[in-house]
């Protein structure tokens, strides 16, 4: 009976440990999943995070943050690659083509997993002028909402000044 109690206690401890490892694994997998709600025309910028997953010959998972010089470092797979300022679809395709020279495309995935916060300034005919930060890309109307909307005397015409990108 004593051996049976020890075995039962050991089994319970083992099950608790197994559950903790499973829980940690689920959290890691959840945190390392590609962002799917970002449009392909999103412009890659410093601080964005990409994930490279290689499944052959051994499994390798590598997170890389876009550095201030606009490059991501995927050493030892390839040399640093320029991605900042490119549309997301173009950046992913470009990196894929470079990695594919080293590794068969069927064995790797390269995806955006996190974006750097977007900092912007509102000034003019909004209720609250100032510097704002958004964790997600936003439209002009969403940005105006950060300033609690337009004041009553604001013109109904809005001018949008932006750099044109071919995405």
mmCIF file of C-alpha atoms in Angstrom:
data_model
loop_
_atom_site.group_PDB
_atom_site.id
_atom_site.type_symbol
_atom_site.label_atom_id
_atom_site.label_comp_id
_atom_site.label_asym_id
_atom_site.label_seq_id
_atom_site.Cartn_x
_atom_site.Cartn_y
_atom_site.Cartn_z
ATOM 1 C CA UNK A 1 0.000 0.000 0.000
ATOM 2 C CA UNK A 2 2.848 2.423 0.733
ATOM 3 C CA UNK A 3 4.357 1.879 -2.738
ATOM 4 C CA UNK A 4 0.959 2.505 -4.312
ATOM 5 C CA UNK A 5 0.543 5.822 -2.411
ATOM 6 C CA UNK A 6 4.013 6.979 -3.464
ATOM 7 C CA UNK A 7 3.281 6.038 -7.062
ATOM 8 C CA UNK A 8 -0.035 7.904 -6.995
ATOM 9 C CA UNK A 9 1.648 10.970 -5.479
ATOM 10 C CA UNK A 10 4.413 10.762 -8.098
ATOM 11 C CA UNK A 11 1.825 10.462 -10.872
ATOM 12 C CA UNK A 12 -0.017 13.562 -9.608
ATOM 13 C CA UNK A 13 3.238 15.566 -9.502
ATOM 14 C CA UNK A 14 4.103 14.365 -13.006
ATOM 15 C CA UNK A 15 0.655 15.395 -14.282
ATOM 16 C CA UNK A 16 1.001 18.867 -12.707
ATOM 17 C CA UNK A 17 4.415 19.326 -14.331
ATOM 18 C CA UNK A 18 3.067 18.112 -17.682
ATOM 19 C CA UNK A 19 0.148 20.566 -17.416
ATOM 20 C CA UNK A 20 2.496 23.488 -16.658
ATOM 21 C CA UNK A 21 4.681 22.633 -19.678
ATOM 22 C CA UNK A 22 1.593 22.363 -21.889
ATOM 23 C CA UNK A 23 0.310 25.726 -20.622
ATOM 24 C CA UNK A 24 3.698 27.414 -21.268
ATOM 25 C CA UNK A 25 3.821 25.840 -24.754
ATOM 26 C CA UNK A 26 0.337 27.175 -25.583
ATOM 27 C CA UNK A 27 1.350 30.685 -24.446
ATOM 28 C CA UNK A 28 4.539 30.582 -26.546
ATOM 29 C CA UNK A 29 2.724 29.359 -29.646
ATOM 30 C CA UNK A 30 0.003 31.973 -29.160
ATOM 31 C CA UNK A 31 2.580 34.768 -28.812
ATOM 32 C CA UNK A 32 4.551 33.663 -31.878
ATOM 33 C CA UNK A 33 1.721 33.623 -34.360
ATOM 34 C CA UNK A 34 1.672 35.812 -37.441
ATOM 35 C CA UNK A 35 -0.477 38.915 -37.412
ATOM 36 C CA UNK A 36 -3.344 38.268 -39.799
ATOM 37 C CA UNK A 37 -5.303 41.515 -39.533
ATOM 38 C CA UNK A 38 -2.565 43.701 -41.063
ATOM 39 C CA UNK A 39 -3.081 44.740 -44.687
ATOM 40 C CA UNK A 40 -0.357 43.824 -47.209
ATOM 41 C CA UNK A 41 0.069 47.554 -47.898
ATOM 42 C CA UNK A 42 1.249 48.157 -44.295
ATOM 43 C CA UNK A 43 4.655 49.889 -44.422
ATOM 44 C CA UNK A 44 7.318 48.030 -42.416
ATOM 45 C CA UNK A 45 9.121 50.249 -39.908
ATOM 46 C CA UNK A 46 11.801 50.173 -37.228
ATOM 47 C CA UNK A 47 10.709 48.105 -34.225
ATOM 48 C CA UNK A 48 8.416 45.713 -36.130
ATOM 49 C CA UNK A 49 9.047 42.057 -35.296
ATOM 50 C CA UNK A 50 9.242 39.174 -37.744
ATOM 51 C CA UNK A 51 9.381 35.449 -37.099
ATOM 52 C CA UNK A 52 11.387 32.993 -39.178
ATOM 53 C CA UNK A 53 10.473 29.334 -38.657
ATOM 54 C CA UNK A 54 12.584 26.661 -40.322
ATOM 55 C CA UNK A 55 11.477 23.045 -40.092
ATOM 56 C CA UNK A 56 14.364 21.186 -41.716
ATOM 57 C CA UNK A 57 16.801 19.632 -40.974
ATOM 58 C CA UNK A 58 16.218 20.791 -37.377
ATOM 59 C CA UNK A 59 13.498 23.081 -36.110
ATOM 60 C CA UNK A 60 14.643 26.680 -35.705
ATOM 61 C CA UNK A 61 12.506 29.604 -34.592
ATOM 62 C CA UNK A 62 14.047 33.048 -34.822
ATOM 63 C CA UNK A 63 12.484 36.412 -33.893
ATOM 64 C CA UNK A 64 14.025 39.474 -35.504
ATOM 65 C CA UNK A 65 13.217 43.121 -34.818
ATOM 66 C CA UNK A 66 13.685 45.704 -37.575
ATOM 67 C CA UNK A 67 16.747 47.669 -36.451
ATOM 68 C CA UNK A 68 17.106 51.487 -36.659
ATOM 69 C CA UNK A 69 19.072 51.046 -39.913
ATOM 70 C CA UNK A 70 15.956 49.401 -41.440
ATOM 71 C CA UNK A 71 17.407 45.889 -41.561
ATOM 72 C CA UNK A 72 16.502 42.604 -39.920
ATOM 73 C CA UNK A 73 19.244 40.283 -38.773
ATOM 74 C CA UNK A 74 18.680 36.640 -39.660
ATOM 75 C CA UNK A 75 22.234 35.500 -38.951
ATOM 76 C CA UNK A 76 23.447 32.752 -39.421
ATOM 77 C CA UNK A 77 20.923 32.029 -42.199
ATOM 78 C CA UNK A 78 21.565 35.170 -44.298
ATOM 79 C CA UNK A 79 23.175 38.597 -43.963
ATOM 80 C CA UNK A 80 21.029 41.523 -42.665
ATOM 81 C CA UNK A 81 18.223 42.419 -45.086
ATOM 82 C CA UNK A 82 16.661 45.863 -45.761
ATOM 83 C CA UNK A 83 12.919 45.750 -45.041
ATOM 84 C CA UNK A 84 11.917 49.111 -43.504
ATOM 85 C CA UNK A 85 9.981 51.360 -45.856
ATOM 86 C CA UNK A 86 8.700 48.436 -47.927
ATOM 87 C CA UNK A 87 5.091 47.318 -48.054
ATOM 88 C CA UNK A 88 4.542 44.210 -45.925
ATOM 89 C CA UNK A 89 3.816 41.957 -48.911
ATOM 90 C CA UNK A 90 6.919 43.217 -50.714
ATOM 91 C CA UNK A 91 9.136 42.859 -47.623
ATOM 92 C CA UNK A 92 7.971 39.295 -46.927
ATOM 93 C CA UNK A 93 8.372 38.309 -50.585
ATOM 94 C CA UNK A 94 11.837 39.895 -50.771
ATOM 95 C CA UNK A 95 13.049 38.127 -47.616
ATOM 96 C CA UNK A 96 11.488 34.849 -48.797
ATOM 97 C CA UNK A 97 13.431 35.090 -52.076
ATOM 98 C CA UNK A 98 16.734 35.669 -50.251
ATOM 99 C CA UNK A 99 16.197 32.840 -47.756
ATOM 100 C CA UNK A 100 15.014 30.515 -50.557
ATOM 101 C CA UNK A 101 18.543 30.709 -52.006
ATOM 102 C CA UNK A 102 19.736 28.912 -48.837
ATOM 103 C CA UNK A 103 16.734 26.802 -47.805
ATOM 104 C CA UNK A 104 13.947 25.141 -49.786
ATOM 105 C CA UNK A 105 10.802 27.331 -49.535
ATOM 106 C CA UNK A 106 8.697 24.377 -48.349
ATOM 107 C CA UNK A 107 10.803 24.238 -45.149
ATOM 108 C CA UNK A 108 10.416 27.797 -43.843
ATOM 109 C CA UNK A 109 7.912 30.551 -43.080
ATOM 110 C CA UNK A 110 8.649 34.245 -42.599
ATOM 111 C CA UNK A 111 5.889 36.426 -41.110
ATOM 112 C CA UNK A 112 5.249 39.679 -39.278
ATOM 113 C CA UNK A 113 4.275 38.878 -35.671
ATOM 114 C CA UNK A 114 4.224 42.297 -34.000
ATOM 115 C CA UNK A 115 4.253 45.923 -35.081
ATOM 116 C CA UNK A 116 6.025 48.777 -33.391
ATOM 117 C CA UNK A 117 3.706 51.394 -31.882
ATOM 118 C CA UNK A 118 2.762 54.177 -34.284
ATOM 119 C CA UNK A 119 3.457 57.675 -32.969
ATOM 120 C CA UNK A 120 1.573 60.608 -34.479
ATOM 121 C CA UNK A 121 0.776 64.245 -33.734
ATOM 122 C CA UNK A 122 -2.637 65.896 -33.956
ATOM 123 C CA UNK A 123 -2.850 69.652 -34.174
ATOM 124 C CA UNK A 124 -5.521 72.002 -35.332
ATOM 125 C CA UNK A 125 -9.285 71.713 -35.102
ATOM 126 C CA UNK A 126 -9.509 68.742 -32.721
ATOM 127 C CA UNK A 127 -10.529 68.887 -29.078
ATOM 128 C CA UNK A 128 -7.143 67.647 -27.799
ATOM 129 C CA UNK A 129 -3.937 68.433 -29.702
ATOM 130 C CA UNK A 130 -0.812 66.490 -28.956
ATOM 131 C CA UNK A 131 1.323 63.405 -29.448
ATOM 132 C CA UNK A 132 -0.494 60.047 -29.529
ATOM 133 C CA UNK A 133 0.525 56.404 -29.836
ATOM 134 C CA UNK A 134 -1.382 53.507 -31.375
ATOM 135 C CA UNK A 135 -0.405 49.852 -31.269
ATOM 136 C CA UNK A 136 -2.314 49.175 -34.497
ATOM 137 C CA UNK A 137 -2.450 50.864 -37.901
ATOM 138 C CA UNK A 138 -5.301 53.360 -38.071
ATOM 139 C CA UNK A 139 -7.285 55.439 -40.484
ATOM 140 C CA UNK A 140 -7.400 59.224 -40.427
ATOM 141 C CA UNK A 141 -10.813 59.179 -38.724
ATOM 142 C CA UNK A 142 -9.508 56.802 -36.043
ATOM 143 C CA UNK A 143 -6.557 59.156 -35.466
ATOM 144 C CA UNK A 144 -8.941 62.118 -35.096
ATOM 145 C CA UNK A 145 -10.841 60.102 -32.465
ATOM 146 C CA UNK A 146 -7.660 60.089 -30.342
ATOM 147 C CA UNK A 147 -8.091 63.905 -30.181
ATOM 148 C CA UNK A 148 -11.737 63.421 -29.120
ATOM 149 C CA UNK A 149 -13.063 64.455 -32.517
ATOM 150 C CA UNK A 150 -13.239 67.676 -34.476
ATOM 151 C CA UNK A 151 -14.303 70.941 -32.845
ATOM 152 C CA UNK A 152 -17.623 72.440 -34.046
ATOM 153 C CA UNK A 153 -15.891 75.226 -35.985
ATOM 154 C CA UNK A 154 -13.728 72.744 -37.936
ATOM 155 C CA UNK A 155 -13.973 72.752 -41.700
ATOM 156 C CA UNK A 156 -15.731 69.741 -43.125
ATOM 157 C CA UNK A 157 -12.920 69.419 -45.679
ATOM 158 C CA UNK A 158 -9.927 67.367 -44.590
ATOM 159 C CA UNK A 159 -6.574 67.453 -46.362
ATOM 160 C CA UNK A 160 -4.457 64.340 -46.172
ATOM 161 C CA UNK A 161 -0.737 64.803 -46.625
ATOM 162 C CA UNK A 162 1.227 61.606 -46.986
ATOM 163 C CA UNK A 163 4.042 60.059 -48.904
ATOM 164 C CA UNK A 164 2.769 58.062 -51.875
ATOM 165 C CA UNK A 165 3.788 54.393 -51.843
ATOM 166 C CA UNK A 166 3.407 51.843 -54.592
ATOM 167 C CA UNK A 167 2.206 48.785 -52.723
#
